[in-house]
Amino acid sequence: MSMNNSPNVFLDPNANRFQVNIINESHDNNETSQEDVGSDPPHYEETSFTDEAHNRLRISYRPGKRELYDNFLQNGEKTEASLHPYDTHNKMYYLQTFGHNTMDPVPKIDYYRNTGSVSGNKLSRPSLLEIHEQLAKNIAVSTSSVERVVNGESTTGDEPADSKEEENKTGFVKFGWVKGVLVRCMLNIWGVMLFIRLSWIVGQAGIGLGVIIILLATMVTSITGLSTSAIATNGFIRGGGAYYLISRSLGPEFGGSIGLIFAFANAVAVAMYVVGFAETVVELLKESDTLMVDESNDIRIIGTITVVCLLGISVAGMEWEAKAQVILLIVLLVAIANFFIGTIIPTNNEKKARGFFNYQASIFAENFGPGFRSGEGFFSVFAIFFPAATGILAGANISGDLKDPQSAIPKGTMLAIVITTVAYIGVAICVASCVVRDATGNINDTVVLGMSCNGSSACGLGYDFSRCASQPCDYGLMNNFQVMSMVSGFGPLITAGIFSATLSSALASLVSAPKVFQALCKDNVYTGLHFFAKGYGKNNEPIRGYVLTFVIAMAFILIAELNTIAPIISNFFLASYALINFSCFHASYAKSPGWRPAFRYYNMWVSLFGALLCCGVMFVINWWAALITYAIELFLYIYVTYKKPDVNWGSSTQALYYVNALDSALALTTVEDHVKNFRPQCIALTGAPMIRPALLDITHTFTKNNGLCICCEVYTGPRKLCVKEMNSGMAKKQAWLTKNKRKAFYTAVAADSFRDGVKSLLQASGLGRMKPNTLVIGFKKDWRNATPTQVENYVGVIHDAFDFELGMIIVRISQGFDISQVLQVQEELEKLEQERLALEATIKENDFEEGKSGICGFFRKARTLNISKHETKKDSTINTIQSMHVGEFNQKLLEASTQFKKKQGKGSIDIWWLFDDGGLTILIPYILTIRKKWRNCKLRIFTGGKVNRIEEEKLVMASLLSKFRIKFADINIICDINIKPSKESWKFFEEMIEPYRLHESCKDITTAEKLKRETPWKITDAELEAFKEKSYRQVRLNELLQEHSRAANLIVLSLPVARKGAVSDYLYMAWLEILTKNLPPVLMVRGNHKNVLTFYS
């Protein structure tokens, strides 16, 4: 296939083909370009979202046309006459893609952004409707709007077009993986422990167990690092660090609880590190005898000055803070290097007396095994060391300030863990290979001739430290915390390293706490803390959070008693690690398609093991601190769960809900139905649930926490409009159900007729065993004014329900169910009220405007204000009149719509169980009586019987109900159901059906046949005569209902069944009308004639 490379390809908007090739950066292909045409297979466009990759794309051109193309490329004029043929991401009327004109856009990252994305504008691709419907209808708009649609730009204005420019203008400072993650993590992990506690730890545990302690702590942090890396590479990460990772994985309940305590832990950690720094300074002042006041107050003074300086660095901006961190890291690395250099510098007599002999195999062998003293053991020593391994989240905590968090966090965190672990192990082995456990510090304690060494390495090296076994010594691994200073080549550098370690950790915590807290406040999980969400400056610095962190740190610095709070802080960090590991496990276990981390070196079971390990370490470090941590976390979890913040982050908890529901539904399909487990599972034809609330309420009463309830709506009319309206309203109506605490689902269907729609719902609704078995509909109150087709559809729905073997419940209340007119009027009144308020606001605004000056302007202003006030008063009067009118006219309807929400007083539910339908007629009222609102109502049973067997019939019914374990207040046997009704009642029935009778017997055969063909829905004389007895029964039943049940709270009545093809729709509707006329709320119930009750256990 040849490719046309003529200039028209670039300039003609109607060109029907274009081709993009990837060639070299330079334009040196003039000769080869033409030869390749027609010979090579077609090249395809390479999509990239970086400018660098974009610049590598070049279009091949014929020799001699380079100048034209260069001009086009440099000028960048993209009018309709000069379209870039392959730039499908830029503005144009049509896109020439894959050989034809189309509005279909090519894949682009901007279509997948969230609203409010700071890394780029969110674009909206053309909707399926715009692509699917006829093009002519959609293009009947201005060219500019089409260009916006083609480019996926939102026409609603929800995203500012210049957000990118603002971002560039403000000049965000973003860090790479080295400065942003590696440096921070290394500084936070390397703490004071490295210089003043590691020698003691290896002295107690020995080299062997000491290395195991380091590796065990590293295992915890490494597993957490792997889990962090997996979560961090599963999508774009914003600021918030550990809080963001946990909340987006496990939801706001876990994220909100751990985020608050994690931010607090970081704030208190600032105080811990600063006090550690202050104590070192005070020790130096003490040695030189230059204390200012006393030790405690000097610590407070120095700590206060230090934290103020650190706050100044932090508030100055992340860039200054990063520079300070780099300087501190250099000092720290020099101090560590100074130690290693010192181990190989030949020692002197003074250092030998203090236990330092350079590298000696005998010392290594002696120190390899454990030498626990003073009640210490493996776990107590591990508890002291473990805080030295924390700090792996220092980089993740400033995730919002990283250029590429997905790449930086895994790379920087894991490398920092490796480097710091190697350093810890190296220092531990080196110091234990050079220094003995005990030394006197006296240069005269040398070995005397003939003295037995008993395997002591110091003795073998010429020194006698045996008296340390009976009295305390001041030197050696076990006694001197300043061993590293002694061993190092230059002691003050170790002091500088201690300063660097404490200050860097304090600075990292001082930055982490406000950043995490700001992210938590932005999400508005705790509404009272939203004040701290505001950021300032080019980096959106949380100045308010810095101040709060400063206050917390100052409070603990002034207390200066951190020995009690320190274990709790370590446990807070461990709780965060545990939840990060659990988040990774949970997301993997939920098997959500959205869980696609780019970091592959993790395992869900390893993450679970890491979570359990963190929990175990919490108890090893301090059991009561662990309990306090869990208690605080549980309290915050319950609080957030109770408040239910309105957020949806697609957490793995949601994914697991779905998986569990799916598994349960599948497991349910393997279980055969049993009558003991029968429960009403209802389809309620409510339409929009807010339109017929009473119908939903009564259905919800006997399905809540007991069975399935699906609110259904059928859209009829032009298919395009119906589908559009249906799709736009689905989420809104389901949200209404949730907001009003209705445990029900909403579904809708578009169909040619109401009956077809309901038929589809009856067949397709439900899932597996959770399938509807009962149809609930409201009585069609306006059937006499409806068209024959509407009546046919309504009665047809009842026939269809019986055909599909569903139970049937028809509910009738005196005022009817539909309150759509009331809602419409209320909506209009709300709009008028909003307009009135807007008008008042405009008047106030104009009142304060400094408009035209002078007397004329003054009077004009007064006149305008006067007119506006009159109009406002007039509108207000109209609104008041309308409100009163609507209130009076619809008061009964509104009361009727809420009658099933109210608690029913003492009364009765009258059950007219005339026909055995399997027990649904008796089961529904029984379920009602176990609800709070109907608990005070007693069941009264009415059934048919013979006059001469009344007592026997009562005993039979009582025995049946007692076997079903259904309590009842009374049983009434009705013996006169089959007698004729009164003349007045029958006359009313005849008058009601008169407009729908055919009266064919009064006409000749030809006319009668013609009328039957023209109006097949009318009631024939033959039909009326055939079902005269049944009609008598319905009229007579109404008389009996009026007599016995007029005062009942609710009547449950056996629904008469009309035989298909024999009873006309209007005759059946007349039966239902006369049967339930002038009565309290009535439920006409008919089961599917399969047992729903059993007396077997």
PDB file of C-alpha atoms in Angstrom, residues 625-738:
ATOM      1  CA  ALA A 625       1.689   0.859  75.203  1.00  0.00           C
ATOM      2  CA  ALA A 626       0.411  -1.578  72.548  1.00  0.00           C
ATOM      3  CA  LEU A 627      -2.935  -1.836  74.334  1.00  0.00           C
ATOM      4  CA  ILE A 628      -3.184   1.964  74.546  1.00  0.00           C
ATOM      5  CA  THR A 629      -2.411   2.233  70.822  1.00  0.00           C
ATOM      6  CA  TYR A 630      -5.098  -0.298  69.908  1.00  0.00           C
ATOM      7  CA  ALA A 631      -7.619   1.405  72.192  1.00  0.00           C
ATOM      8  CA  ILE A 632      -7.021   4.835  70.632  1.00  0.00           C
ATOM      9  CA  GLU A 633      -7.156   3.405  67.127  1.00  0.00           C
ATOM     10  CA  LEU A 634     -10.383   1.524  67.887  1.00  0.00           C
ATOM     11  CA  PHE A 635     -12.001   4.655  69.316  1.00  0.00           C
ATOM     12  CA  LEU A 636     -11.077   6.745  66.257  1.00  0.00           C
ATOM     13  CA  TYR A 637     -12.195   3.941  63.937  1.00  0.00           C
ATOM     14  CA  ILE A 638     -15.614   3.794  65.603  1.00  0.00           C
ATOM     15  CA  TYR A 639     -15.896   7.593  65.496  1.00  0.00           C
ATOM     16  CA  VAL A 640     -15.128   7.813  61.750  1.00  0.00           C
ATOM     17  CA  THR A 641     -17.441   4.868  61.028  1.00  0.00           C
ATOM     18  CA  TYR A 642     -20.240   6.586  62.938  1.00  0.00           C
ATOM     19  CA  LYS A 643     -19.697   9.918  61.171  1.00  0.00           C
ATOM     20  CA  LYS A 644     -19.543   8.230  57.733  1.00  0.00           C
ATOM     21  CA  PRO A 645     -17.519  10.817  55.787  1.00  0.00           C
ATOM     22  CA  ASP A 646     -18.831  11.362  52.288  1.00  0.00           C
ATOM     23  CA  VAL A 647     -15.816  10.020  50.396  1.00  0.00           C
ATOM     24  CA  ASN A 648     -15.319   7.277  47.859  1.00  0.00           C
ATOM     25  CA  TRP A 649     -11.720   6.267  47.242  1.00  0.00           C
ATOM     26  CA  GLY A 650     -12.277   2.843  45.720  1.00  0.00           C
ATOM     27  CA  SER A 651     -10.714   1.136  48.732  1.00  0.00           C
ATOM     28  CA  SER A 652      -9.940  -2.575  48.883  1.00  0.00           C
ATOM     29  CA  THR A 653     -12.586  -2.814  51.620  1.00  0.00           C
ATOM     30  CA  GLN A 654     -15.190  -1.972  48.989  1.00  0.00           C
ATOM     31  CA  ALA A 655     -13.654  -4.527  46.644  1.00  0.00           C
ATOM     32  CA  LEU A 656     -13.769  -7.181  49.365  1.00  0.00           C
ATOM     33  CA  TYR A 657     -17.422  -6.385  50.095  1.00  0.00           C
ATOM     34  CA  TYR A 658     -18.131  -7.180  46.470  1.00  0.00           C
ATOM     35  CA  VAL A 659     -16.070 -10.386  46.509  1.00  0.00           C
ATOM     36  CA  ASN A 660     -17.766 -11.574  49.704  1.00  0.00           C
ATOM     37  CA  ALA A 661     -21.214 -10.733  48.350  1.00  0.00           C
ATOM     38  CA  LEU A 662     -20.430 -12.562  45.111  1.00  0.00           C
ATOM     39  CA  ASP A 663     -19.090 -15.612  46.942  1.00  0.00           C
ATOM     40  CA  SER A 664     -22.131 -15.658  49.231  1.00  0.00           C
ATOM     41  CA  ALA A 665     -24.509 -15.345  46.282  1.00  0.00           C
ATOM     42  CA  LEU A 666     -22.757 -18.199  44.481  1.00  0.00           C
ATOM     43  CA  ALA A 667     -22.731 -20.320  47.628  1.00  0.00           C
ATOM     44  CA  LEU A 668     -26.450 -19.637  48.047  1.00  0.00           C
ATOM     45  CA  THR A 669     -27.176 -21.113  44.623  1.00  0.00           C
ATOM     46  CA  THR A 670     -25.952 -24.506  45.809  1.00  0.00           C
ATOM     47  CA  VAL A 671     -28.461 -24.499  48.686  1.00  0.00           C
ATOM     48  CA  GLU A 672     -31.923 -25.794  47.881  1.00  0.00           C
ATOM     49  CA  ASP A 673     -34.844 -23.608  48.961  1.00  0.00           C
ATOM     50  CA  HIS A 674     -36.606 -24.729  52.114  1.00  0.00           C
ATOM     51  CA  VAL A 675     -39.966 -23.544  53.323  1.00  0.00           C
ATOM     52  CA  LYS A 676     -38.543 -22.681  56.759  1.00  0.00           C
ATOM     53  CA  ASN A 677     -36.228 -20.143  55.139  1.00  0.00           C
ATOM     54  CA  PHE A 678     -38.877 -18.537  52.964  1.00  0.00           C
ATOM     55  CA  ARG A 679     -38.937 -14.755  53.137  1.00  0.00           C
ATOM     56  CA  PRO A 680     -40.821 -12.217  51.006  1.00  0.00           C
ATOM     57  CA  GLN A 681     -38.498 -10.933  48.293  1.00  0.00           C
ATOM     58  CA  CYS A 682     -40.390  -8.156  46.643  1.00  0.00           C
ATOM     59  CA  ILE A 683     -40.459  -6.197  43.452  1.00  0.00           C
ATOM     60  CA  ALA A 684     -42.297  -2.978  44.308  1.00  0.00           C
ATOM     61  CA  LEU A 685     -43.560  -0.970  41.355  1.00  0.00           C
ATOM     62  CA  THR A 686     -43.008   2.361  43.060  1.00  0.00           C
ATOM     63  CA  GLY A 687     -41.693   4.215  40.040  1.00  0.00           C
ATOM     64  CA  ALA A 688     -39.236   6.742  41.422  1.00  0.00           C
ATOM     65  CA  PRO A 689     -39.104   5.823  45.140  1.00  0.00           C
ATOM     66  CA  MET A 690     -39.767   9.394  46.286  1.00  0.00           C
ATOM     67  CA  ILE A 691     -42.963   9.543  44.180  1.00  0.00           C
ATOM     68  CA  ARG A 692     -44.796   6.754  46.063  1.00  0.00           C
ATOM     69  CA  PRO A 693     -43.185   6.695  49.521  1.00  0.00           C
ATOM     70  CA  ALA A 694     -46.120   4.991  51.249  1.00  0.00           C
ATOM     71  CA  LEU A 695     -45.947   1.995  48.903  1.00  0.00           C
ATOM     72  CA  LEU A 696     -42.224   1.712  49.562  1.00  0.00           C
ATOM     73  CA  ASP A 697     -42.728   2.091  53.315  1.00  0.00           C
ATOM     74  CA  ILE A 698     -45.252  -0.737  53.667  1.00  0.00           C
ATOM     75  CA  THR A 699     -43.111  -3.014  51.471  1.00  0.00           C
ATOM     76  CA  HIS A 700     -39.986  -2.073  53.364  1.00  0.00           C
ATOM     77  CA  THR A 701     -41.725  -2.874  56.646  1.00  0.00           C
ATOM     78  CA  PHE A 702     -41.947  -6.567  55.894  1.00  0.00           C
ATOM     79  CA  THR A 703     -38.679  -6.841  53.913  1.00  0.00           C
ATOM     80  CA  LYS A 704     -36.277  -4.775  56.081  1.00  0.00           C
ATOM     81  CA  ASN A 705     -33.494  -7.019  57.455  1.00  0.00           C
ATOM     82  CA  ASN A 706     -35.566  -9.943  56.280  1.00  0.00           C
ATOM     83  CA  GLY A 707     -35.836 -10.057  52.498  1.00  0.00           C
ATOM     84  CA  LEU A 708     -35.028  -8.459  49.195  1.00  0.00           C
ATOM     85  CA  CYS A 709     -36.761  -5.254  48.138  1.00  0.00           C
ATOM     86  CA  ILE A 710     -36.338  -3.833  44.646  1.00  0.00           C
ATOM     87  CA  CYS A 711     -37.985  -0.532  43.750  1.00  0.00           C
ATOM     88  CA  CYS A 712     -38.764  -0.622  40.050  1.00  0.00           C
ATOM     89  CA  GLU A 713     -39.613   2.006  37.499  1.00  0.00           C
ATOM     90  CA  VAL A 714     -40.766   1.544  33.914  1.00  0.00           C
ATOM     91  CA  TYR A 715     -40.007   4.256  31.367  1.00  0.00           C
ATOM     92  CA  THR A 716     -42.275   4.363  28.330  1.00  0.00           C
ATOM     93  CA  GLY A 717     -42.116   6.718  25.369  1.00  0.00           C
ATOM     94  CA  PRO A 718     -39.441   7.642  22.818  1.00  0.00           C
ATOM     95  CA  ARG A 719     -36.593   5.255  23.504  1.00  0.00           C
ATOM     96  CA  LYS A 720     -33.790   7.809  23.237  1.00  0.00           C
ATOM     97  CA  LEU A 721     -35.344  10.160  25.789  1.00  0.00           C
ATOM     98  CA  CYS A 722     -36.330   7.304  28.100  1.00  0.00           C
ATOM     99  CA  VAL A 723     -32.864   5.768  28.146  1.00  0.00           C
ATOM    100  CA  LYS A 724     -31.241   9.150  28.733  1.00  0.00           C
ATOM    101  CA  GLU A 725     -33.594   9.972  31.615  1.00  0.00           C
ATOM    102  CA  MET A 726     -33.249   6.488  33.076  1.00  0.00           C
ATOM    103  CA  ASN A 727     -29.429   6.508  33.021  1.00  0.00           C
ATOM    104  CA  SER A 728     -29.216   9.985  34.524  1.00  0.00           C
ATOM    105  CA  GLY A 729     -31.542   9.140  37.425  1.00  0.00           C
ATOM    106  CA  MET A 730     -30.299   5.722  38.545  1.00  0.00           C
ATOM    107  CA  ALA A 731     -27.597   6.894  40.965  1.00  0.00           C
ATOM    108  CA  LYS A 732     -29.755   9.751  42.297  1.00  0.00           C
ATOM    109  CA  LYS A 733     -32.667   7.473  43.185  1.00  0.00           C
ATOM    110  CA  GLN A 734     -30.482   4.815  44.781  1.00  0.00           C
ATOM    111  CA  ALA A 735     -28.837   7.602  46.793  1.00  0.00           C
ATOM    112  CA  TRP A 736     -32.317   8.732  47.926  1.00  0.00           C
ATOM    113  CA  LEU A 737     -33.007   5.233  49.240  1.00  0.00           C
ATOM    114  CA  THR A 738     -29.687   5.192  51.106  1.00  0.00           C
TER     115      THR A 738
END
